[in-house]
Coordinates of C-alpha atoms in Angstrom, one line a residue:
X1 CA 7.6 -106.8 16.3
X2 CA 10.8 -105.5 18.0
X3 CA 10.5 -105.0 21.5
X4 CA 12.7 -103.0 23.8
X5 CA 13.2 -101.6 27.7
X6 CA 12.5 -98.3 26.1
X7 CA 9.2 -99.4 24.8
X8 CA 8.6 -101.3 27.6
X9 CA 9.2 -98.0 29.8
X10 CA 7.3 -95.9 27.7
X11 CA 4.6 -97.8 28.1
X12 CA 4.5 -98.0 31.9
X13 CA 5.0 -94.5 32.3
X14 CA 2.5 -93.1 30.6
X15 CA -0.2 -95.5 31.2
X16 CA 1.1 -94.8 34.8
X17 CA 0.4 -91.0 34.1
X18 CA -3.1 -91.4 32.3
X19 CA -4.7 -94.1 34.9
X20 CA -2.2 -92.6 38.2
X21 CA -0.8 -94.7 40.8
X22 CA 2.8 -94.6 42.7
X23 CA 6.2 -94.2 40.9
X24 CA 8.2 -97.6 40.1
X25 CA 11.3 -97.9 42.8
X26 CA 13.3 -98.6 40.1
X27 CA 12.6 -95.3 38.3
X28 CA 15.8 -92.7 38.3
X29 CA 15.8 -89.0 39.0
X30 CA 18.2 -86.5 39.0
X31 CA 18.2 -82.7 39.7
X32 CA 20.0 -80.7 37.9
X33 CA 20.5 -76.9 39.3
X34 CA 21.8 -74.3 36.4
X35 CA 25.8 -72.7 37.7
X36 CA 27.4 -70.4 35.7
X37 CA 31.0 -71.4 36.4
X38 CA 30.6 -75.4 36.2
X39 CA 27.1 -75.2 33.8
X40 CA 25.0 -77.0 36.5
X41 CA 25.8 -79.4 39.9
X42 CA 23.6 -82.5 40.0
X43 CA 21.9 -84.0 42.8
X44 CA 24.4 -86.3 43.3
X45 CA 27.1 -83.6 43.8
X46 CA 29.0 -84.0 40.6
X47 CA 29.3 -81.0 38.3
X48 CA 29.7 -80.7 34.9
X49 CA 32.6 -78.6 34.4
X50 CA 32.3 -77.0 31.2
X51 CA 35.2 -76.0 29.6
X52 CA 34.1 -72.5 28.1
X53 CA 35.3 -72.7 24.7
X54 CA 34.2 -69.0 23.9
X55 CA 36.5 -67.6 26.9
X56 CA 39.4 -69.7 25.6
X57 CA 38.6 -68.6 22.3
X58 CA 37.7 -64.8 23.6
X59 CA 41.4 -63.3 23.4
X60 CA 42.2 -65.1 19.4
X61 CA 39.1 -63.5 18.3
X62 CA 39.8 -59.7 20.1
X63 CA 43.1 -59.7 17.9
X64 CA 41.6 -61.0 14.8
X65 CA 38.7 -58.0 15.2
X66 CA 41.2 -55.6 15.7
X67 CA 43.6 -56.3 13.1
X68 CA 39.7 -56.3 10.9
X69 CA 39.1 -53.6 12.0
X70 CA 42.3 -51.7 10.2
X71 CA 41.7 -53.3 7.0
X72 CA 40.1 -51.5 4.4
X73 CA 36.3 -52.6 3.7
X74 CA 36.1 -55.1 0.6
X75 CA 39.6 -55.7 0.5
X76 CA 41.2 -59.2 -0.5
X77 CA 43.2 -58.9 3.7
X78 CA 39.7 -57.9 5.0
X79 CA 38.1 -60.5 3.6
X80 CA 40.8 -63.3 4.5
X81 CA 40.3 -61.7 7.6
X82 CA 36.9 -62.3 7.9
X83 CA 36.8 -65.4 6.9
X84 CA 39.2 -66.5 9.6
X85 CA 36.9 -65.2 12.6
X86 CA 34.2 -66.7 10.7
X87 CA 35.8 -70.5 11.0
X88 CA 37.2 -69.3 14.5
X89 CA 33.3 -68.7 15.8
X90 CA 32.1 -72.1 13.8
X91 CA 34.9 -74.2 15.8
X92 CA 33.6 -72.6 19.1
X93 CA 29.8 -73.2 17.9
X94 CA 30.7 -76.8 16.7
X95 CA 33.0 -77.4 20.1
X96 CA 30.1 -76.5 22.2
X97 CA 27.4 -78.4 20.6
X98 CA 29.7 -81.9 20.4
X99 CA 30.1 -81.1 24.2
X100 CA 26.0 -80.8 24.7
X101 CA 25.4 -83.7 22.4
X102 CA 27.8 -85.9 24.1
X103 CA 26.4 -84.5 27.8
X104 CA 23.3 -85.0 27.1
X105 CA 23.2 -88.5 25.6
X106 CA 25.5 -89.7 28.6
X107 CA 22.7 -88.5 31.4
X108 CA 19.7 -89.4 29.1
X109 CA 21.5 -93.0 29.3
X110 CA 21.7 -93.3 32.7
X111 CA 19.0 -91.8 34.4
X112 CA 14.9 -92.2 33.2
X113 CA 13.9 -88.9 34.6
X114 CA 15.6 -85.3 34.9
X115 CA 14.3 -82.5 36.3
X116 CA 16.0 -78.7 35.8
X117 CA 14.3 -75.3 36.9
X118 CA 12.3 -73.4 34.1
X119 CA 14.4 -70.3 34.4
X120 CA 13.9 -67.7 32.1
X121 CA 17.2 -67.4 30.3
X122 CA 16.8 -65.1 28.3
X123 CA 16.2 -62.5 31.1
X124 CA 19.0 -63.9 32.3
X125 CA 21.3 -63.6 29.4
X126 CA 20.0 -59.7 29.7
X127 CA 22.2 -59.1 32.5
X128 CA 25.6 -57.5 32.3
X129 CA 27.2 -60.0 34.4
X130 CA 25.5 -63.5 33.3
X131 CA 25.4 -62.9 29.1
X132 CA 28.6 -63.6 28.1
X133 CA 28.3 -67.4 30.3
X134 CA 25.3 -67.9 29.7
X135 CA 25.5 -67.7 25.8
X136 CA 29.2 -69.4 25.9
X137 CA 27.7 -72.3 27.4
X138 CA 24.0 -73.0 25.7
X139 CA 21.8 -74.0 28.7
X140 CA 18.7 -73.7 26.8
X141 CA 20.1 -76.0 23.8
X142 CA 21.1 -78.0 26.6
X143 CA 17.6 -78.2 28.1
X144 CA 16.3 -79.1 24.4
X145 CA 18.5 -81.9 23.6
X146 CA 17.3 -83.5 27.2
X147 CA 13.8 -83.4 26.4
X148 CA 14.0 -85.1 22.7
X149 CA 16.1 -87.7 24.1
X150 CA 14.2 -88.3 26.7
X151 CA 10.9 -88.5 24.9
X152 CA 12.8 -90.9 22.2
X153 CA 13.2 -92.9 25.7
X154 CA 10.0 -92.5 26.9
X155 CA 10.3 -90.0 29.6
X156 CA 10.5 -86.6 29.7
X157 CA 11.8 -83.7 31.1
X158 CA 10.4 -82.0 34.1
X159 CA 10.4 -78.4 34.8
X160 CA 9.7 -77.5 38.3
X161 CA 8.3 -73.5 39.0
X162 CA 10.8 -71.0 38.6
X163 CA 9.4 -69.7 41.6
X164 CA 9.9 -73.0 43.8
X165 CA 12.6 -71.9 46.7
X166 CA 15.1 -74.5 45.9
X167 CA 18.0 -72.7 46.9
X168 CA 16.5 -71.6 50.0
X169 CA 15.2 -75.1 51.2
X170 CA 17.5 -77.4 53.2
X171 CA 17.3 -81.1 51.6
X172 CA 17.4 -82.3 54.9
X173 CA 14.6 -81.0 57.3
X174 CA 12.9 -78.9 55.1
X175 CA 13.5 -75.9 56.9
X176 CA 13.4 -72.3 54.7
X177 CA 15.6 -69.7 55.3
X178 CA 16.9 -66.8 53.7
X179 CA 19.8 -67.2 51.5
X180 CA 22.3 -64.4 50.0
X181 CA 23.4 -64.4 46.2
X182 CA 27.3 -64.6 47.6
X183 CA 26.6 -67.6 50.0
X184 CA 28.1 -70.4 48.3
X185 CA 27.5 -72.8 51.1
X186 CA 24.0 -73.8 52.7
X187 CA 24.2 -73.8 56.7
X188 CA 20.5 -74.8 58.0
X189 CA 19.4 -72.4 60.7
X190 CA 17.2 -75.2 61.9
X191 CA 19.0 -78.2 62.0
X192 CA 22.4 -77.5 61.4
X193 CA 22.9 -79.1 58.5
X194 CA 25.6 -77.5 56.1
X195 CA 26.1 -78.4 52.2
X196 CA 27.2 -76.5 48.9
X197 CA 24.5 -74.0 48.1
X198 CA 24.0 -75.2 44.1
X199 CA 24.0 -79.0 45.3
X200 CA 21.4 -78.6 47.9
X201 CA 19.3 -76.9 45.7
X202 CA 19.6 -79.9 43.1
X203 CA 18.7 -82.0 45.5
X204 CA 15.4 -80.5 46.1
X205 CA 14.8 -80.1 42.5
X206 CA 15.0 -83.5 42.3
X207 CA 12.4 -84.3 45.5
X208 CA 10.0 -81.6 43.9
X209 CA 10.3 -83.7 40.2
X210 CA 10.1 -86.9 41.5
X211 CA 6.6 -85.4 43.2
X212 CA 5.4 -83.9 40.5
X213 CA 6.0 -86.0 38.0
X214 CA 3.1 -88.2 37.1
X215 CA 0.9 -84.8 36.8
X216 CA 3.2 -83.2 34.9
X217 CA 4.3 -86.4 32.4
X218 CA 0.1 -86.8 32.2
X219 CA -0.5 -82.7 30.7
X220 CA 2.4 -83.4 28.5
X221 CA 1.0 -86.4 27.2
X222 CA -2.6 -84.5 26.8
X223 CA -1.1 -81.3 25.4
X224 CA 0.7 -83.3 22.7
X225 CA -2.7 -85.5 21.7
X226 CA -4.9 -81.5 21.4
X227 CA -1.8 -80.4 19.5
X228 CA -1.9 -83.5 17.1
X229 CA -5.5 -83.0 16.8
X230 CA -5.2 -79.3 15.6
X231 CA -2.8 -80.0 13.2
X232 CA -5.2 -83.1 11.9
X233 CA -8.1 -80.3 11.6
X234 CA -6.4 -78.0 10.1
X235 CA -4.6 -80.3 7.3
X236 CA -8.0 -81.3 6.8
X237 CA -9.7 -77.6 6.4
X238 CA -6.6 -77.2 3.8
X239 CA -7.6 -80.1 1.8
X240 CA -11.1 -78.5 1.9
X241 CA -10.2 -75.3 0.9
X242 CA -8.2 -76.6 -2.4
X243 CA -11.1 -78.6 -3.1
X244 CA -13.2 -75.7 -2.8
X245 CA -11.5 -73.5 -4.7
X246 CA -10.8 -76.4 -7.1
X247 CA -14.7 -76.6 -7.8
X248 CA -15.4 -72.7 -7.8
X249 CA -12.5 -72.4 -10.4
X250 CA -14.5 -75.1 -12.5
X251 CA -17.4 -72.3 -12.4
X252 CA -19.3 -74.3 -9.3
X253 CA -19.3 -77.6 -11.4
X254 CA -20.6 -79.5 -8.9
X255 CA -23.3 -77.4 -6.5
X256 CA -23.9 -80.4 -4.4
X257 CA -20.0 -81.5 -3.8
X258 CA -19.1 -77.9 -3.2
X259 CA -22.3 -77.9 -0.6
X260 CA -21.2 -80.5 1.3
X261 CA -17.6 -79.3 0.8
X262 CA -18.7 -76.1 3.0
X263 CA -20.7 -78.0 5.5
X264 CA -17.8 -79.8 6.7
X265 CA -15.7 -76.5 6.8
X266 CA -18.2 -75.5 8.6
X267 CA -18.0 -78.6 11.3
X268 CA -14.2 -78.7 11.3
X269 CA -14.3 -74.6 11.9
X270 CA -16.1 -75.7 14.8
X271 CA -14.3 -78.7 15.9
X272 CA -11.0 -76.7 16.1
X273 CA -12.9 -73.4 17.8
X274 CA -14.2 -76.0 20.3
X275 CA -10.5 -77.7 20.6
X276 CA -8.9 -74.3 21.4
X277 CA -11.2 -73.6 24.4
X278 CA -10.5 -76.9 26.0
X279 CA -6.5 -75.4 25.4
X280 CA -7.2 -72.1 26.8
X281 CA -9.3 -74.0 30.1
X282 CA -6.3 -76.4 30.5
X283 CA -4.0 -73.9 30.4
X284 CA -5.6 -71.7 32.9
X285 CA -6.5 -74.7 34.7
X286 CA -2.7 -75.4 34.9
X287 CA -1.9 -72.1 35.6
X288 CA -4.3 -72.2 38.8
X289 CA -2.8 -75.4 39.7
X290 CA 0.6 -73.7 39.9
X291 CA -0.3 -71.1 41.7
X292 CA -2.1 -73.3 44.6
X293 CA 0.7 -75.2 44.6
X294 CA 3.1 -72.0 45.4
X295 CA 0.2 -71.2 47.9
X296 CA 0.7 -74.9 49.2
X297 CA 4.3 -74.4 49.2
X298 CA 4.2 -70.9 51.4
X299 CA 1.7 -72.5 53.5
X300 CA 4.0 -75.2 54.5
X301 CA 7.0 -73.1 54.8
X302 CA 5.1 -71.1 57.4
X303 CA 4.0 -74.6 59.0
X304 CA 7.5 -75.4 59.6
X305 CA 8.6 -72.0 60.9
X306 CA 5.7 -72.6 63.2
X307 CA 6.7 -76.2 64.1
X308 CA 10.1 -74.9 64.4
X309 CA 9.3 -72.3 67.2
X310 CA 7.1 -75.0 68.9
X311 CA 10.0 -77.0 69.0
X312 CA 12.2 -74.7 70.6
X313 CA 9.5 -73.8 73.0
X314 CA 9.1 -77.6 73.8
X315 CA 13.4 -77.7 74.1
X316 CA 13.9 -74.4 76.2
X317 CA 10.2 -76.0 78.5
X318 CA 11.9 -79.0 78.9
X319 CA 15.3 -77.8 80.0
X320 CA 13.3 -75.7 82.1
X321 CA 11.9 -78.5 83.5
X322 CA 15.0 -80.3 84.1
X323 CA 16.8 -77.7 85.8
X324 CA 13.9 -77.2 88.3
X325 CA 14.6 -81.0 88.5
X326 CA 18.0 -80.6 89.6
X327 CA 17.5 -77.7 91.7
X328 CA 14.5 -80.1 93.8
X329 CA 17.4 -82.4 93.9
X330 CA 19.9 -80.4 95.2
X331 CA 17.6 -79.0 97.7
X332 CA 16.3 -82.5 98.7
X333 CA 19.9 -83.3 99.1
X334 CA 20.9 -80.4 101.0
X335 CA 17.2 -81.4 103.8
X336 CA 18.8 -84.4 104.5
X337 CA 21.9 -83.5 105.3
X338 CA 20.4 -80.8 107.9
X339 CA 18.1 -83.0 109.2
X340 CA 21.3 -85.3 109.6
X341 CA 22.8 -82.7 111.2
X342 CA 20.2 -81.9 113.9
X343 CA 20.2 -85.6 114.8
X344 CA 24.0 -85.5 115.4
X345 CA 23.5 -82.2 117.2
X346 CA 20.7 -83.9 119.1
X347 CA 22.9 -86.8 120.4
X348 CA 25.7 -84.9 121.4
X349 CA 23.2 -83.0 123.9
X350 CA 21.6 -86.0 124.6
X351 CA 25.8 -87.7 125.6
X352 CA 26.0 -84.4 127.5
X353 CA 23.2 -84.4 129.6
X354 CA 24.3 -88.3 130.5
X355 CA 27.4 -87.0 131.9
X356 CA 26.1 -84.0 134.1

């Protein structure tokens, strides 16, 4: 039997996600944050810088539409025509797809786990200002090319909450803030700390994965077993219907086979009805899961605004404290030097009094 790190690690990881326990140190993540300019910034700071074959392409295929669009419909230029824009738009498509392929395969490589945002792109492609990018560059083929790879590894990808406040998290105290669309940096209101806006929010993608991940890897794994099993049942209640229908178009040959033949239609029907439930509770049960952990997630937040203020009541108490210090010093200081004073004063009367 061959034997392999990826079997080895695909394996571990999901008997670490059936029976639970703590994430191997060995185990790599990496965040990946969507940009339209550079396609996305990892949590290591590096970016992918696309090259945007469509854009370089955009101008070429302008002029070839507009010289099409003078030739006469169905002529021998139109249709040389055509077919020119045609091969132009398949070098584009193949351009970008050898660019995902080799991406993809390179990160797949190096890290075991990546984790990406489950943005809704094609809400995204709707916009007037983020279609054109989006499309050019395939982010959602992109995404889909990670996950097969990954599961042909053993892994898989993680999608963290569309909702989850990556951008407006600091990666290094936790502290959330508001953050504007046109901010391209990240300066911390709490702690100071100041980072490019697309790789700090990479970085917490990849904190919120890495936590995540065994719950996440374990659905997945359970999702794809109910999902085998339906399409087990319902190969099966095909094979019964044909046989069914096999026996009725024999005039209902054989009462007893077609009988039993029923029966177990009847079972599987069942079966399957019973299967989908169990879907429909996980799913909701998933669904409530997310939204107690956006609960969770607001909750702490609004912890750490609190801790925040209680810090800065501690700081401003404490310097406070240390100026009433220095005053009590000073004033201390300033006793003696009186009381040092009245003695000298005292002598001198005393030296006087001598001499009378």
């Amino acid at each position: 039997i061959a034997f392999s790190y990826v079997m080895q690690m695909e394996m571990d990881l999901r008997n670490l996600a059936v029976a639970g326990g703590t994430l191997p140190k060995n185990l790599t993540f990496l965040g990946l944050d969507y940009s339209q300019n550079d396609f996305y910034v990892d949590s290591d700071g590096k970016k992918a810088n696309y090259p945007h074959y469509y854009r370089k392409s955009e101008e070429k295929l302008g002029k070839l539409q507009a010289r099409l669009a003078k030739k006469q419909n169905g002529s021998s230029n139109y249709k040389k025509l055509q077919a020119k824009i045609q091969k132009l738009h398949a070098k584009i498509k193949n351009q970008r797809n050898d660019f995902l392929q080799q991406e993809s395969t390179r990160l797949v490589r190096k890290y075991d786990v990546i984790v990406v945002e489950d943005i809704d792109l094609r809400a995204m492609g709707g916009a007037l200002k983020f279609g054109k990018n989006l499309h050019d560059n395939g982010f959602g083929m992109f995404r889909i090319m990670l996950a097969y790879k990954l599961e042909q590894k053993g892994s898989c990808l993680v999608k963290v909450d569309r909702w989850f406040a990556s951008t407006k998290t600091c990666s290094h105290c936790g502290h959330v803030q508001k953050v504007n669309l046109d901010e391209r940096t990240y300066v911390c209101e709490e702690c100071g700390f100041t980072i490019d806006r697309d790789w700090n929010a990479a970085i917490n993608i990849r904190e919120e994965g890495k936590r995540i991940f065994l719950d996440y890897f374990k659905t997945l794994i359970e999702e794809k077993q109910a999902a085998a099993l339906r399409d087990a049942m319902e190969a099966n209640l095909a094979s019964i219907d044909a046989e069914l229908q096999r026996i009725e178009a024999r005039n209902g040959g054989d009462g007893g086979r077609l009988d039993m033949l029923r029966t177990q239609r009847e079972q599987l029907d069942v079966q399957l009805a019973a299967l989908e439930t169990e879907l429909l509770a996980a799913q909701s049960a998933l669904e409530a899961a997310g939204a107690q952990q956006a609960a969770l997630n607001e909750q702490t937040a609004q912890l750490r605004a609190e801790l925040a203020a209680k810090d800065a009541e501690r700081s401003g108490a404490e310097t406070s404290i240390a100026q009433l210090e220095a005053l009590a010093e000073a004033m201390a200081g300033d006793r003696e030097q009186k009381l040092q004073l009245i003695e000298d004063c005292n002598a001198q009367i005393a030296a006087l009094r001598e001499q009378q």
